XYZ file of N, CA, C and O in Angstrom:
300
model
N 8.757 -6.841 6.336
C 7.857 -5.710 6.409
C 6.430 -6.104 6.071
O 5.721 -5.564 5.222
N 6.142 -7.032 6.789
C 4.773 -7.478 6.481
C 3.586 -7.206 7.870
O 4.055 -7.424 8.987
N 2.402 -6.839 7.811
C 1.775 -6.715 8.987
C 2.329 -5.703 9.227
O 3.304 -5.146 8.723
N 1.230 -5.306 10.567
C 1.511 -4.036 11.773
C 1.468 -3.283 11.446
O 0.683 -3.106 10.515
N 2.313 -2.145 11.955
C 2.030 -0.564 11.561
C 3.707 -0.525 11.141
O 4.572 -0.893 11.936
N 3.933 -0.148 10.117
C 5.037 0.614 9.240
C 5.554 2.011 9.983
O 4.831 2.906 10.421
N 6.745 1.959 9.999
C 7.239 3.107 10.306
C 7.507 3.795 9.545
O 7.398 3.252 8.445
N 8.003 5.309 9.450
C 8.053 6.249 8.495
C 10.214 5.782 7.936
O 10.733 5.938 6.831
N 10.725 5.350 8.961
C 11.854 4.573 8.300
C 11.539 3.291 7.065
O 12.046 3.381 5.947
N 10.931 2.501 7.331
C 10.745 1.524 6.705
C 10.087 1.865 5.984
O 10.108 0.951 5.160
N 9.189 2.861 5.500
C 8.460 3.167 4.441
C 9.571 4.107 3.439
O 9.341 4.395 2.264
N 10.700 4.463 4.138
C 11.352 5.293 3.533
C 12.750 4.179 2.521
O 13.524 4.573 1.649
N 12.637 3.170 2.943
C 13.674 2.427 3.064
C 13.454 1.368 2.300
O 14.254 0.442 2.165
N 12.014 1.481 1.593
C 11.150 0.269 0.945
C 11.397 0.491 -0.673
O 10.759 1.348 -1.285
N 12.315 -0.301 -1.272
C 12.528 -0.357 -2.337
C 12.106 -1.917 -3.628
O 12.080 -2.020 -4.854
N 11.847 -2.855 -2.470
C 11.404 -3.420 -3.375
C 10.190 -3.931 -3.585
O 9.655 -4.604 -2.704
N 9.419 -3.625 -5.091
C 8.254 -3.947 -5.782
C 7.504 -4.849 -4.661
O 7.982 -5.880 -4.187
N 6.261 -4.295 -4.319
C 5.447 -5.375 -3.672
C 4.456 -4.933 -2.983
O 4.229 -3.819 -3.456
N 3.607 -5.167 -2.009
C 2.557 -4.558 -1.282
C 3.344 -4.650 0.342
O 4.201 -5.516 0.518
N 3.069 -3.950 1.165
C 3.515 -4.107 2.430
C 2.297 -3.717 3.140
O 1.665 -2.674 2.971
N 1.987 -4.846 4.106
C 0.356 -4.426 5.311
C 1.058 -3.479 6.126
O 2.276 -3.376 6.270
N -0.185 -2.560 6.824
C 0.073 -1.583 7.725
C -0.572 -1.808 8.399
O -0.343 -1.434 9.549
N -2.164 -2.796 8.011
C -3.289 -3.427 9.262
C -4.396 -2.432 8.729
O -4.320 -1.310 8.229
N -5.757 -3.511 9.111
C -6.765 -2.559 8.566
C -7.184 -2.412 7.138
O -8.024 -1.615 6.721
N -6.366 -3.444 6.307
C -6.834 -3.442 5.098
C -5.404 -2.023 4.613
O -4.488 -2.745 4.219
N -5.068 -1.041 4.531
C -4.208 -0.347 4.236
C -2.689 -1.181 4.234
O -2.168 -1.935 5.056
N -2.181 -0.575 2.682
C -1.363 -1.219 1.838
C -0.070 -0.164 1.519
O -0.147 0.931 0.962
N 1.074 -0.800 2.017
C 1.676 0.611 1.299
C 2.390 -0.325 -0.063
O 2.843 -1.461 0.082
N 2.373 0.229 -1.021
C 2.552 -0.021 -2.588
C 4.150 0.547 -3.417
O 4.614 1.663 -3.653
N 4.533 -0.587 -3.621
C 6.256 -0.397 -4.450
C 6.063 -0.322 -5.168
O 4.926 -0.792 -5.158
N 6.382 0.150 -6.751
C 6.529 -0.293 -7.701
C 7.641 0.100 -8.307
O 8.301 0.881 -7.621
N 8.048 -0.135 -9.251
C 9.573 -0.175 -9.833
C 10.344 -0.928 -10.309
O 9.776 -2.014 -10.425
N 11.624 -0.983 -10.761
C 12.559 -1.747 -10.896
C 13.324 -2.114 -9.662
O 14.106 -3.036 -9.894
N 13.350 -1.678 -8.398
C 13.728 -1.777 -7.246
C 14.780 -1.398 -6.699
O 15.405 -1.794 -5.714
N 14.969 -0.326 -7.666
C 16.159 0.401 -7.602
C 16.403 1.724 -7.358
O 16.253 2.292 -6.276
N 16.963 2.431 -8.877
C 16.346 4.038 -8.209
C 14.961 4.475 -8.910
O 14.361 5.522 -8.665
N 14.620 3.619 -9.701
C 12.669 3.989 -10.153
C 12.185 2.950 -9.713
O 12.209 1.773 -10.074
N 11.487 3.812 -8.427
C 10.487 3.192 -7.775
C 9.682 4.531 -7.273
O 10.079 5.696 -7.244
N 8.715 4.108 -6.979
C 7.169 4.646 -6.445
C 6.441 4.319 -6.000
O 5.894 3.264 -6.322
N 5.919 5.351 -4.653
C 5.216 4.228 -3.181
C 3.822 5.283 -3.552
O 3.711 6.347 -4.160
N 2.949 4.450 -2.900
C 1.750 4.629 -2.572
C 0.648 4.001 -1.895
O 0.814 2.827 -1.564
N -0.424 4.547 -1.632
C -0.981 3.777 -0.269
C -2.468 3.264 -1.297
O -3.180 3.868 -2.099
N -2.444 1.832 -0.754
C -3.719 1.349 -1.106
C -4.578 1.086 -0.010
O -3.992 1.079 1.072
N -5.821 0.864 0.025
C -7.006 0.344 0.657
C -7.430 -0.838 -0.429
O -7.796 -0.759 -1.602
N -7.222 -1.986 0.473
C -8.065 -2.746 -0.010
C -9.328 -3.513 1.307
O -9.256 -3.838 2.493
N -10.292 -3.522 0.337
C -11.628 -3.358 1.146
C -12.574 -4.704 0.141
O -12.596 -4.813 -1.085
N -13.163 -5.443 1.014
C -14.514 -6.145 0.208
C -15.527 -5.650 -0.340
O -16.147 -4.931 0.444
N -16.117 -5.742 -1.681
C -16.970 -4.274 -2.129
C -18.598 -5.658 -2.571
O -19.093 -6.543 -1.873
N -18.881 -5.240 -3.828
C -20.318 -6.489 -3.380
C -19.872 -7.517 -4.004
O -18.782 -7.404 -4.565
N -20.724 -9.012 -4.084
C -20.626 -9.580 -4.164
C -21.125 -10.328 -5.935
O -21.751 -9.887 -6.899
N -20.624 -11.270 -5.702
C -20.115 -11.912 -7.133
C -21.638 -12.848 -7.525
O -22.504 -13.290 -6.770
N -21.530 -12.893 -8.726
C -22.997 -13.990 -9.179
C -22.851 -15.553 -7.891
O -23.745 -16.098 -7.243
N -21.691 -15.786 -7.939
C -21.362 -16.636 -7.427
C -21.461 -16.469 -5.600
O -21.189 -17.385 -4.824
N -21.859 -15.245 -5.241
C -22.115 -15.066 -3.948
C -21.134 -15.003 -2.782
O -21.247 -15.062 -1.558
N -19.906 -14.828 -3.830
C -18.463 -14.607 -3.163
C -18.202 -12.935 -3.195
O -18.251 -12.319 -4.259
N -17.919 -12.272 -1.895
C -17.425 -10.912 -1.704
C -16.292 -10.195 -2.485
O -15.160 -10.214 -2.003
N -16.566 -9.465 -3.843
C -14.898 -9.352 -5.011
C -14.150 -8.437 -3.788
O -14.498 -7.643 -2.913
N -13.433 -8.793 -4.076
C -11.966 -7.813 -3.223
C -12.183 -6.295 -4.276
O -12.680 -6.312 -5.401
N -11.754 -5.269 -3.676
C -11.218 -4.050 -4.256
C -10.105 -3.427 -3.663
O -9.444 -3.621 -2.643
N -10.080 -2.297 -4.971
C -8.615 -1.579 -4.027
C -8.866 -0.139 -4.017
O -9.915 -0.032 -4.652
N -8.560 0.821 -3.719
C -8.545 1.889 -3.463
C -7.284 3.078 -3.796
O -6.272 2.991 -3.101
N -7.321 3.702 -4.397
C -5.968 4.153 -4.195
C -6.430 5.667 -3.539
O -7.339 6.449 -3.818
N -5.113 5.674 -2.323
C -5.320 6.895 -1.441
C -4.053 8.164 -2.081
O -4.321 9.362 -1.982
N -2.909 7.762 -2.620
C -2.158 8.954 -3.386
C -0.681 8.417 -2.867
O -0.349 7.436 -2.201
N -0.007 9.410 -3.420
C 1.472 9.283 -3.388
C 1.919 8.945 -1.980
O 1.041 9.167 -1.146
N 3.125 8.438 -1.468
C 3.693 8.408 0.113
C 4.417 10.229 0.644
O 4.192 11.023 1.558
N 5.613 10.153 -0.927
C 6.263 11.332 -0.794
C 5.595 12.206 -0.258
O 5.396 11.723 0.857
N 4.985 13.410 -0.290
C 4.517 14.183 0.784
C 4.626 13.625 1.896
O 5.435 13.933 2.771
N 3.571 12.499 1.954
C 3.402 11.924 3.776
C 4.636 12.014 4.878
O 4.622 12.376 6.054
N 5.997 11.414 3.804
C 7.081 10.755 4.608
C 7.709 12.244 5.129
O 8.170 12.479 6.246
N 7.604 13.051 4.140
C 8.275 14.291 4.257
C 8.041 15.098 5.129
O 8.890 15.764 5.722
N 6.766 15.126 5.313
C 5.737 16.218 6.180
C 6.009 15.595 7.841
O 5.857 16.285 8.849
N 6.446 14.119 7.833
C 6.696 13.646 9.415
C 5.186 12.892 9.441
O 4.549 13.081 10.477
N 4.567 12.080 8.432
C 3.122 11.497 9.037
C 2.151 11.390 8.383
O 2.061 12.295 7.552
N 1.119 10.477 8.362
C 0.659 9.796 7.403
C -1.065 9.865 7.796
O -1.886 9.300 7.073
């Protein structure tokens, strides 16, 4: 489940701890024991300014829970 666009199965079906790409910088987010406590959510990660060192810091974003999304049919 890495890359591309995620389906609303595989997002439903995603239990273990980790980041999964959707493309575009958007992240969908595990966390848990990988079992039955776990909790998804969607990140953005985006390049924000740059470092003394003149390197671009990474950031992240958080956009909110999945639950609604998956439920409602869409994201």
């Amino acid at each position: 489940m890495t890359g591309g666009r995620l389906k609303a199965l595989q997002i439903s079906k995603a239990t273990k701890p980790g980041m999964y790409g959707d493309g575009g910088g958007l992240y969908l987010q595990v966390t848990g024991d990988g079992k039955e406590l776990s909790a998804k959510s969607w990140i953005y990660r985006f390049k924000g300014h740059t470092s003394k060192a003149g390197k671009p810091l990474a950031r992240e974003m958080g956009l909110g829970s999945v639950g609604h999304m998956v439920a409602r049919g869409g994201a």
